[in-house]
Tab-separated table of C-alpha atoms and ligand atoms in Angstrom:
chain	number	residue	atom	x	y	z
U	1	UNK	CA	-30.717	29.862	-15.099
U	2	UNK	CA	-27.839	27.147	-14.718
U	3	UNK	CA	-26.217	26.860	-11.101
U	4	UNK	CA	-22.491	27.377	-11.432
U	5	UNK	CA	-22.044	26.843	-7.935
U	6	UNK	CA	-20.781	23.683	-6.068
U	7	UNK	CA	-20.785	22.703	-2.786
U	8	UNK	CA	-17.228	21.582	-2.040
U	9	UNK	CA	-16.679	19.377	1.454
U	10	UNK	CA	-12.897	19.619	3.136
U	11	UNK	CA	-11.712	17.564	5.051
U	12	UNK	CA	-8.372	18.500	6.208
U	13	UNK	CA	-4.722	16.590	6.831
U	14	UNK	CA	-5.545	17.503	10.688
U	15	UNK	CA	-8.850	15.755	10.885
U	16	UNK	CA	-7.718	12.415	9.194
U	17	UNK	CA	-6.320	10.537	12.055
U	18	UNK	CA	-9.795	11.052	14.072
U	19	UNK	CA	-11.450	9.738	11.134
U	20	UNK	CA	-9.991	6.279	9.771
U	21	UNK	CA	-8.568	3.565	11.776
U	22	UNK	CA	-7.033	0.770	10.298
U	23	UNK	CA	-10.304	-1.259	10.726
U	24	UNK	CA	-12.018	1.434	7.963
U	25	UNK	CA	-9.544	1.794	5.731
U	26	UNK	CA	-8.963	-2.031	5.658
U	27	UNK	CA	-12.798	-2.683	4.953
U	28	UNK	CA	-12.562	0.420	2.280
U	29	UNK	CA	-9.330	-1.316	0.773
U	30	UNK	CA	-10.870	-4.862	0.602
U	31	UNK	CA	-14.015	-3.855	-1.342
U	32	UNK	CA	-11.999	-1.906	-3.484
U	33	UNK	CA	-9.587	-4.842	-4.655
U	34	UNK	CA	-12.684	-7.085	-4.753
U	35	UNK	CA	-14.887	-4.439	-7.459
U	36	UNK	CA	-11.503	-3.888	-9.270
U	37	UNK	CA	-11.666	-8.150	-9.737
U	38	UNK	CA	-15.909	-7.664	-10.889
U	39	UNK	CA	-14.666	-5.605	-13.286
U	40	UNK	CA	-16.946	-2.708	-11.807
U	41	UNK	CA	-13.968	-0.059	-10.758
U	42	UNK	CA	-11.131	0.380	-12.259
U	43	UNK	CA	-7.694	2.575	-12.317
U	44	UNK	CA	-6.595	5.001	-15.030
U	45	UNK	CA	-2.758	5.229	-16.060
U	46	UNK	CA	-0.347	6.356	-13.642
U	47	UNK	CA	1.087	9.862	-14.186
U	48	UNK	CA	4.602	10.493	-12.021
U	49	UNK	CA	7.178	12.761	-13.318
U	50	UNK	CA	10.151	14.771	-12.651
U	51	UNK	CA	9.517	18.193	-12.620
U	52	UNK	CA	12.829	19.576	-13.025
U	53	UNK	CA	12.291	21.665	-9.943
U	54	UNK	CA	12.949	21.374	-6.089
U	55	UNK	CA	14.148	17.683	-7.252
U	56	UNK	CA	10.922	16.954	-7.025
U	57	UNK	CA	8.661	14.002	-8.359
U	58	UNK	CA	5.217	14.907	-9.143
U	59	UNK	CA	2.052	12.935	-10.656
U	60	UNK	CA	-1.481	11.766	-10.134
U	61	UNK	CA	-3.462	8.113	-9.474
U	62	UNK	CA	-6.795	8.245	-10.669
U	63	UNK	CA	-9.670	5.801	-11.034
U	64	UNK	CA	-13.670	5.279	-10.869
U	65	UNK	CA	-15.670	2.717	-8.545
U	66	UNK	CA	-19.001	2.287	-10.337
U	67	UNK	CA	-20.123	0.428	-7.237
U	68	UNK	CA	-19.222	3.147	-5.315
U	69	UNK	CA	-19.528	5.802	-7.645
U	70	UNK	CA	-15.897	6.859	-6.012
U	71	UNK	CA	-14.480	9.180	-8.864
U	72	UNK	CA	-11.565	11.287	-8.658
U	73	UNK	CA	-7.660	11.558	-8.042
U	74	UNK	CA	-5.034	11.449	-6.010
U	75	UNK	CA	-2.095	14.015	-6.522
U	76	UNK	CA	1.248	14.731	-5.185
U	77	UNK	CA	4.591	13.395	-5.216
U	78	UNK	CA	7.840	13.277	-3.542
U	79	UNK	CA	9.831	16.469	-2.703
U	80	UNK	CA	13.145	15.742	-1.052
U	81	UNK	CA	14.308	18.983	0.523
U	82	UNK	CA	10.733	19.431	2.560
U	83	UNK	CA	12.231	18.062	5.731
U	84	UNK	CA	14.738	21.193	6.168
U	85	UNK	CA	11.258	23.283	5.733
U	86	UNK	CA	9.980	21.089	8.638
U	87	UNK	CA	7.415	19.460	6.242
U	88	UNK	CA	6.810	15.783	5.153
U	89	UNK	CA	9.055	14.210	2.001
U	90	UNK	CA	5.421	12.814	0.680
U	91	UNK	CA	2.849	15.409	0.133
U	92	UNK	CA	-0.983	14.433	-1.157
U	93	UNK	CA	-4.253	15.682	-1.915
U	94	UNK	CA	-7.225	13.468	-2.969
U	95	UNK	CA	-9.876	15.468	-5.004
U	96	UNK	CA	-13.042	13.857	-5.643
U	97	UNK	CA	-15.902	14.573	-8.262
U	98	UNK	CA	-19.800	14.145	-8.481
U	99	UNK	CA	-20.046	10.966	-10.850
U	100	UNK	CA	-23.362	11.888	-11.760
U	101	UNK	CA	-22.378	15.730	-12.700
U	102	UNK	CA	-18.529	15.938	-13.252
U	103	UNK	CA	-18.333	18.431	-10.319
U	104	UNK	CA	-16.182	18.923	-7.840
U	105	UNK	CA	-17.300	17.475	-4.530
U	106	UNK	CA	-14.343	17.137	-1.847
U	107	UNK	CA	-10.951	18.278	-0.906
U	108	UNK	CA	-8.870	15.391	1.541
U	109	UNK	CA	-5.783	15.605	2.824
U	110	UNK	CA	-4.338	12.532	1.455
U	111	UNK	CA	-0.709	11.872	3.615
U	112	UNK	CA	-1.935	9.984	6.310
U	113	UNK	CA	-4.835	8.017	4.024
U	114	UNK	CA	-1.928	7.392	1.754
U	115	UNK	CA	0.163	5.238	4.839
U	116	UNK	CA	-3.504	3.298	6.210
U	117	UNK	CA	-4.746	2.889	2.965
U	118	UNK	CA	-1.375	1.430	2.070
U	119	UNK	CA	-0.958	-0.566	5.189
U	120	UNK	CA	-4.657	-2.033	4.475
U	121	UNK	CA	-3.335	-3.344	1.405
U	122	UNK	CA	-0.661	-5.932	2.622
U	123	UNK	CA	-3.209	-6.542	5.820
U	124	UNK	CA	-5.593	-7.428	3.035
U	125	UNK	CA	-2.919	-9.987	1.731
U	126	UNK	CA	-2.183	-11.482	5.021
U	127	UNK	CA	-6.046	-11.857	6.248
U	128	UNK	CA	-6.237	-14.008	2.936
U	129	UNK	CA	-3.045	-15.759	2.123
U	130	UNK	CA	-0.374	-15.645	4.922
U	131	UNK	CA	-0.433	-19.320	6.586
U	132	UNK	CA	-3.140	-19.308	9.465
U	133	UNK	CA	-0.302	-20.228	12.482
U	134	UNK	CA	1.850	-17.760	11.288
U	135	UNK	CA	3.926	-16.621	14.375
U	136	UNK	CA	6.759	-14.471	13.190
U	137	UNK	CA	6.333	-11.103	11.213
U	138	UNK	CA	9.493	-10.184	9.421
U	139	UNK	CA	10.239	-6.448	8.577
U	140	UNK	CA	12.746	-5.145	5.733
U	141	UNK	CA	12.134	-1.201	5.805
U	142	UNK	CA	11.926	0.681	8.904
U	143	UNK	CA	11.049	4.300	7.349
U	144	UNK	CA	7.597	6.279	7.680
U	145	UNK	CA	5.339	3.833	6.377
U	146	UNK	CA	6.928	0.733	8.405
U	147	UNK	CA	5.257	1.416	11.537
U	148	UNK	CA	1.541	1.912	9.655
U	149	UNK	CA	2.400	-1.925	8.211
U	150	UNK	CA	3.265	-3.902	11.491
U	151	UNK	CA	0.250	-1.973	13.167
U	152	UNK	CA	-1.967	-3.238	10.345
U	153	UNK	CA	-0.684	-6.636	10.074
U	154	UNK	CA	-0.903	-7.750	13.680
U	155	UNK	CA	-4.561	-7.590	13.664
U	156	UNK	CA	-4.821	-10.589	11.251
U	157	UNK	CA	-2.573	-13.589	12.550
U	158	UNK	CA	-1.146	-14.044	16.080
U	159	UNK	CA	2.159	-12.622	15.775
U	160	UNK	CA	4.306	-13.281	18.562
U	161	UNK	CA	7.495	-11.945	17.644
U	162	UNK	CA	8.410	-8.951	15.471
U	163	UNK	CA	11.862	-9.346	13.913
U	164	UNK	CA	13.805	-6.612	11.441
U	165	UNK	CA	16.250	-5.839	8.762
U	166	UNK	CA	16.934	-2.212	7.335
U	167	UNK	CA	19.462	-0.947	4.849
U	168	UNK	CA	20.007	2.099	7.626
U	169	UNK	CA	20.314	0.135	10.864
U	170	UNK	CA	20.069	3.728	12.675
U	171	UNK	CA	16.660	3.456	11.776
U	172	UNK	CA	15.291	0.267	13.268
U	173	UNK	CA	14.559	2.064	16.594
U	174	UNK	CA	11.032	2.929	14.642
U	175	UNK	CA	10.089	-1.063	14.458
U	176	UNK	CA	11.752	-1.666	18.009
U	177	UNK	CA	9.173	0.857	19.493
U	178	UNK	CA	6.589	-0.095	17.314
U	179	UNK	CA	7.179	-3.257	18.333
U	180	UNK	CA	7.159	-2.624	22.094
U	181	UNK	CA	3.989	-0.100	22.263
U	182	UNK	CA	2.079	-3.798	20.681
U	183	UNK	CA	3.643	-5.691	23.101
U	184	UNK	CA	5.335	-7.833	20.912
U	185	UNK	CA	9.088	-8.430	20.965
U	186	UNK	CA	11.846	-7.294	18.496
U	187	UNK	CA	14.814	-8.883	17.371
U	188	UNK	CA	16.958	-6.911	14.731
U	189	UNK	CA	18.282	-10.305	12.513
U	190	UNK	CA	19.937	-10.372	9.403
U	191	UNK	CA	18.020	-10.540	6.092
U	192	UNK	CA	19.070	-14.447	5.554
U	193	UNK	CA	17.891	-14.941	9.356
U	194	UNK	CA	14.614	-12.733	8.856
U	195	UNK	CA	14.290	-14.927	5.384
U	196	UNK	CA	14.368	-17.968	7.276
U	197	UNK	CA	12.407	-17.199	10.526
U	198	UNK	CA	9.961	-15.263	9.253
U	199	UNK	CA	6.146	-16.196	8.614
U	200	UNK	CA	5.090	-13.431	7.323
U	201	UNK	CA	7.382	-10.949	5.874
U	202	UNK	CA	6.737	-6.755	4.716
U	203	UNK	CA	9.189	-5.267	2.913
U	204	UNK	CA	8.631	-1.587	2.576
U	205	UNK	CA	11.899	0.139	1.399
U	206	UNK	CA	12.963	2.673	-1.040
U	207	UNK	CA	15.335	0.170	-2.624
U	208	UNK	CA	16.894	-0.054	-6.641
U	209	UNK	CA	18.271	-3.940	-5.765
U	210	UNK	CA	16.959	-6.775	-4.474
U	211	UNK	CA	17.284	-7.027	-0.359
U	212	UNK	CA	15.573	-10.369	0.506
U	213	UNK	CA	17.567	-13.053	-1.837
U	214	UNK	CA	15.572	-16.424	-3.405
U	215	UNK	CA	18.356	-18.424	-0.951
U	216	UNK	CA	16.997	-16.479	2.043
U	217	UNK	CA	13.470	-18.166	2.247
U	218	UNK	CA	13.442	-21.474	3.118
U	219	UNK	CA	10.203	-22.509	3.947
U	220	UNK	CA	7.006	-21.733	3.781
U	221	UNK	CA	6.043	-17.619	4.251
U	222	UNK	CA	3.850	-15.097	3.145
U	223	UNK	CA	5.900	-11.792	1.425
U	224	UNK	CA	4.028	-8.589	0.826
U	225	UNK	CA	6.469	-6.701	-1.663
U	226	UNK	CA	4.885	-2.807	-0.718
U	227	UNK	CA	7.860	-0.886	-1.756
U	228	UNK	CA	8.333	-1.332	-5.169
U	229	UNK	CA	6.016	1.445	-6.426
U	230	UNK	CA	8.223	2.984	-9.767
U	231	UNK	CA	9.979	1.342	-12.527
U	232	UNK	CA	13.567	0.276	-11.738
U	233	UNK	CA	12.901	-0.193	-7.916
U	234	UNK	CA	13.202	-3.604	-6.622
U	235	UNK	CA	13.459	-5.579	-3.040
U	236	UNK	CA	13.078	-9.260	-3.672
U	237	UNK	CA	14.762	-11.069	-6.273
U	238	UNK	CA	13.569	-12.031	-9.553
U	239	UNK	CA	13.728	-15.903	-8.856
U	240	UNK	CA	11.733	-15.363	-5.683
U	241	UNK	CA	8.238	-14.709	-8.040
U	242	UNK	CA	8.972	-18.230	-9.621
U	243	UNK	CA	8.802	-20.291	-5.910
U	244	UNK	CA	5.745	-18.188	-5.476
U	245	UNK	CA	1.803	-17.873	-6.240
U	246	UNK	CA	2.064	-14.686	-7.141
U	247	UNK	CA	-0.718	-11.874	-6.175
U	248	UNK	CA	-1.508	-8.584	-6.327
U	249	UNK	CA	-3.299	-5.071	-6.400
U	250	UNK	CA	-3.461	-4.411	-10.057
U	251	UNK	CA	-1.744	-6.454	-13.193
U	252	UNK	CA	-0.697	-3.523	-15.254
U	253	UNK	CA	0.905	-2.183	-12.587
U	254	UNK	CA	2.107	-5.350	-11.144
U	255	UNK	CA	4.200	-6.050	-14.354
U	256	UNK	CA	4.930	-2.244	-15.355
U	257	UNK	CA	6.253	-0.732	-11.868
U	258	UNK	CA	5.660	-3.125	-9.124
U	259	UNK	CA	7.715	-6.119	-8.083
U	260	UNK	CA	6.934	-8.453	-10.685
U	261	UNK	CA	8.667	-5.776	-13.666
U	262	UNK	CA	12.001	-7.476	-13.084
U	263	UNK	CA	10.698	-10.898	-12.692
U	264	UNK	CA	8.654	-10.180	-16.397
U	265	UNK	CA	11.414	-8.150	-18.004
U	266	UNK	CA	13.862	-11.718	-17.713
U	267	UNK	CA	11.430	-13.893	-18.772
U	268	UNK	CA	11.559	-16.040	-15.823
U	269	UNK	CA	7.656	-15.098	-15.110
U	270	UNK	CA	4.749	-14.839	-17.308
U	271	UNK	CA	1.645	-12.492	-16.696
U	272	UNK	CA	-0.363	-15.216	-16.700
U	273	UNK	CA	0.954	-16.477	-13.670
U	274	UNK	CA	-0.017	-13.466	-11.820
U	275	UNK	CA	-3.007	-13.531	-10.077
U	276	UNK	CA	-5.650	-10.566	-8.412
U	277	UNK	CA	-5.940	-10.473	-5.365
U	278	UNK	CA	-9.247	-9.520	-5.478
U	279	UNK	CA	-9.866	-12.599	-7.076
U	280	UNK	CA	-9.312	-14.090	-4.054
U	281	UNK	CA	-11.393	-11.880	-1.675
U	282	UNK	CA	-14.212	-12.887	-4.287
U	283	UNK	CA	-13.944	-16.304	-4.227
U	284	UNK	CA	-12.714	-16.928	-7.741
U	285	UNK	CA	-9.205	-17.791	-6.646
U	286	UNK	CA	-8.259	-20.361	-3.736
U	287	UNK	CA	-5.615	-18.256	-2.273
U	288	UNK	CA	-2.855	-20.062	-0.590
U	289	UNK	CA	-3.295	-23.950	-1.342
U	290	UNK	CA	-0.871	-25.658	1.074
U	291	UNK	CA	0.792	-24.864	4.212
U	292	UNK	CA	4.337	-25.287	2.572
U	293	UNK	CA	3.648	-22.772	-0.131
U	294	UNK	CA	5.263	-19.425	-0.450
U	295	UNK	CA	2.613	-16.623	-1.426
U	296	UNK	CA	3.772	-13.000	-2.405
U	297	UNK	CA	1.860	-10.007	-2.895
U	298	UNK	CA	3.216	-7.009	-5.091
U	299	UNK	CA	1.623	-4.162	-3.594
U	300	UNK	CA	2.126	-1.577	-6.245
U	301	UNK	CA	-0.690	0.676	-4.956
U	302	UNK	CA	-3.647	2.210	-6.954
U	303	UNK	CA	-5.355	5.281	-6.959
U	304	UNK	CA	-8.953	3.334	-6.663
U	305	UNK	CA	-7.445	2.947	-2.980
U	306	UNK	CA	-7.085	6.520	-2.055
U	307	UNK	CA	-10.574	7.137	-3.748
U	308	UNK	CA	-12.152	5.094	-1.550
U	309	UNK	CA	-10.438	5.827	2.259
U	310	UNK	CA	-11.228	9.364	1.019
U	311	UNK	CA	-14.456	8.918	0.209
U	312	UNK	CA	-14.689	6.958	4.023
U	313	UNK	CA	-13.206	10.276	5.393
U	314	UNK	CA	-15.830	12.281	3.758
U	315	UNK	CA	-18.863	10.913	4.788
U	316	UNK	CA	-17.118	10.400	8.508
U	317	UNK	CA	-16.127	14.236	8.644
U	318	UNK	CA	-19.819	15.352	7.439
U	319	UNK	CA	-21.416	12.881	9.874
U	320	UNK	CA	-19.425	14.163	12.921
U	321	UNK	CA	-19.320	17.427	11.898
U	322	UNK	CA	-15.537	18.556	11.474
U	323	UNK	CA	-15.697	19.112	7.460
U	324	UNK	CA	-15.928	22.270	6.293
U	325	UNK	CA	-17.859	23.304	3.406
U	326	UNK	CA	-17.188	26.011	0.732
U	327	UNK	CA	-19.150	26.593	-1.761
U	328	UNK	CA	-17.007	26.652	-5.340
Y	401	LIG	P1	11.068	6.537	3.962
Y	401	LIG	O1	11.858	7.512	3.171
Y	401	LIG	O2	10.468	6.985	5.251
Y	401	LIG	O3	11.949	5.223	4.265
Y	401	LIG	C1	12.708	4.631	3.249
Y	401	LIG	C2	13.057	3.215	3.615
Y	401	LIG	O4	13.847	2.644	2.553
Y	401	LIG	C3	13.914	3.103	4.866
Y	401	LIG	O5	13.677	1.857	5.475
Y	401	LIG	C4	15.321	3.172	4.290
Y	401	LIG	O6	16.306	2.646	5.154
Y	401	LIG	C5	15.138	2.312	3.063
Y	401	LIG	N1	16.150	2.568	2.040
Y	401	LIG	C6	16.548	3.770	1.548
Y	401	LIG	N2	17.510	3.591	0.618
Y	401	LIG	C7	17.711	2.247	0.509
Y	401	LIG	C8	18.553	1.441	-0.279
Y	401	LIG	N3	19.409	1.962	-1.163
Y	401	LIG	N4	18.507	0.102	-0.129
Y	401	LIG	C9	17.631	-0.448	0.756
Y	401	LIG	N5	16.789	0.262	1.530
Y	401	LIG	C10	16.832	1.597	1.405
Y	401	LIG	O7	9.948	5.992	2.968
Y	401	LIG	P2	8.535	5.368	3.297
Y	401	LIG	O8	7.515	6.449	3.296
Y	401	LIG	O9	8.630	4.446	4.447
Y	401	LIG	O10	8.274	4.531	1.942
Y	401	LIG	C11	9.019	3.366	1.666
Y	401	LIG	C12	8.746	2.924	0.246
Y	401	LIG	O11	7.370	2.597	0.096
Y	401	LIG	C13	9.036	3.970	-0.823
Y	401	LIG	O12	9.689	3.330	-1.889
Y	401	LIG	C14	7.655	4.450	-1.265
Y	401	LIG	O13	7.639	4.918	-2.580
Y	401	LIG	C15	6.877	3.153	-1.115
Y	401	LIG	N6	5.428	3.319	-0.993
Y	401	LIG	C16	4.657	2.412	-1.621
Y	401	LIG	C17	3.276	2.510	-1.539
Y	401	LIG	C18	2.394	1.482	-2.212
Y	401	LIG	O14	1.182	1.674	-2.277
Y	401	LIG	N7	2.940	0.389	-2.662
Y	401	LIG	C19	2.694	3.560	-0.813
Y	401	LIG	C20	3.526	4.452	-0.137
Y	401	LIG	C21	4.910	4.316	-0.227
């Protein structure tokens, strides 16, 4: 007699935060980028649609770690009028599967993995290519995700000085307190000051047109580009990926719907020229080279990154007892 039944673990939005610190879902991230670089995990194509209801924008990021044996998929989307319900903009669930059977296997909530796992990302950048004395993080974004970022990044250079830019300067109270509860001071500059000050900069906007201009960067800096997640968004300008060794999560994406589209789409950068990061964590690529150089990392996001914080959150929730089981 076949067994229909499955045993499904959930671990709910609630338990997240008292599962995954930046610490794990940095270490998850890093492995990740590094088996995506062996050629051992990789990403299916990105789904993300307008559903014609709610204004909303729905899809799924999928992918399979054979190192891992992560499998599974991350789905959601963005639905605009949730904050008059009281709920969050950005709703996600990551569902993964049994890569030995094809059955289901756990339920996570997936808004709060989504902001570490992405933070993790550009942390994963810095630890490997910002400049070593770096001293001043620069900020262009100050929504939800802005305050995951700094928190991530100041645990990999010496940052003594947080300073900011936002499109919506009502919102730069966010990176001020952020700012303040690290114990790190915050100066709210404009973006040709941040451009120039800055050794480190995250830009983490919503934006359709470049913020942080070629002119703007003078010397040498470190740029993780972690907004630019959809065709025809943009926050750096094209000319900027030219100056730069370019990095990032995944090529397809990089050159399809992260940063480096517009820099591709005018011919002013090849694909060639764009590098993995993981290739870096690995070994296989130097990284930064000199102290003057810029580096910039298009952070387009992956779904092999939610697979594997889940996956963390999983085996964290079973161990300390707070997932609940179902059987399906
Ligand atoms: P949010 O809605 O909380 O904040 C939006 C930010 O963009 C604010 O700083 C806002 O002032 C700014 N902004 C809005 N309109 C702008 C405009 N016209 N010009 C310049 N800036 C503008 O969003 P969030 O959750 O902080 O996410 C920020 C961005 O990061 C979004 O584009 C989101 O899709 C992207 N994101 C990327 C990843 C990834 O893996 N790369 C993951 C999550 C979110």
């Amino acid at each position: 007699m076949v067994n229909q039944t499955s045993k499904v673990t959930i671990v709910p939005e609630s338990e997240i935060a008292g599962l995954i610190t930046s610490q794990t879902a940095f270490d998850a991230v890093e492995a990740t980028f590094a088996a995506m670089s062996r050629r051992s995990a990789y990403n299916f194509p990105v789904i993300r649609e307008a559903i014609g209801h709610a204004d909303a924008l729905y899809g799924f990021k999928s992918g399979f770690d054979r190192e891992s044996l992560a499998l599974g998929l991350k789905s959601g989307g963005y639905w605009p009028e949730n904050e008059v319900r009281g709920l969050t903009n950005h709703q996600s669930t990551v569902i993964l599967f049994d890569a030995d059977t094809g059955r289901v296997k756990a339920l996570v909530g997936g808004n709060l993995l989504t902001a570490l796992r992405t933070a993790a990302a550009s942390a994963v950048s810095i630890k490997y290519l910002a400049p070593k004395n770096a001293r001043v993080l620069g900020m262009i974004g100050a929504g939800h995700q802005s305050a995951f970022q700094m928190r991530a990044a100041v645990e990999h250079r010496n940052f003594e000085k947080v300073i900011g830019w936002n499109f919506h300067p009502e919102m730069l109270s966010r990176l001020s307190e952020t700012a303040r509860d690290l114990d790190l001071p915050f100066e709210s500059v404009s973006l040709a000051d941040l451009g120039e000050q800055a050794d480190v900069i995250i830009s983490i906007t919503s934006s359709f047109a470049p913020l942080l201009m070629d002119s703007h960067v003078t010397s040498s800096t470190h740029i993780a580009c972690m907004g630019t997640d959809t065709k025809g968004k943009q926050e750096v300008e094209a000319s900027l990926l030219t100056r730069a060794t370019v990095f990032t999560d995944e090529i397809a994406q990089s050159i399809s719907i992260g940063e480096a589209q517009h820099a591709i789409a005018s011919n002013v950068l090849k694909e060639t020229h764009i590098n993995e990061i993981g290739s870096v964590i690995n070994g296989d690529h130097p990284g930064r080279n000199t102290d003057d150089e810029i580096t910039l990392f298009d952070g387009t996001g992956v779904g092999l990154q939610d697979l594997a914080v889940a996956r963390v959150a999983v085996d964290l929730a079973v161990e300390r007892g707070v997932a609940r089981e179902v059987t399906f």
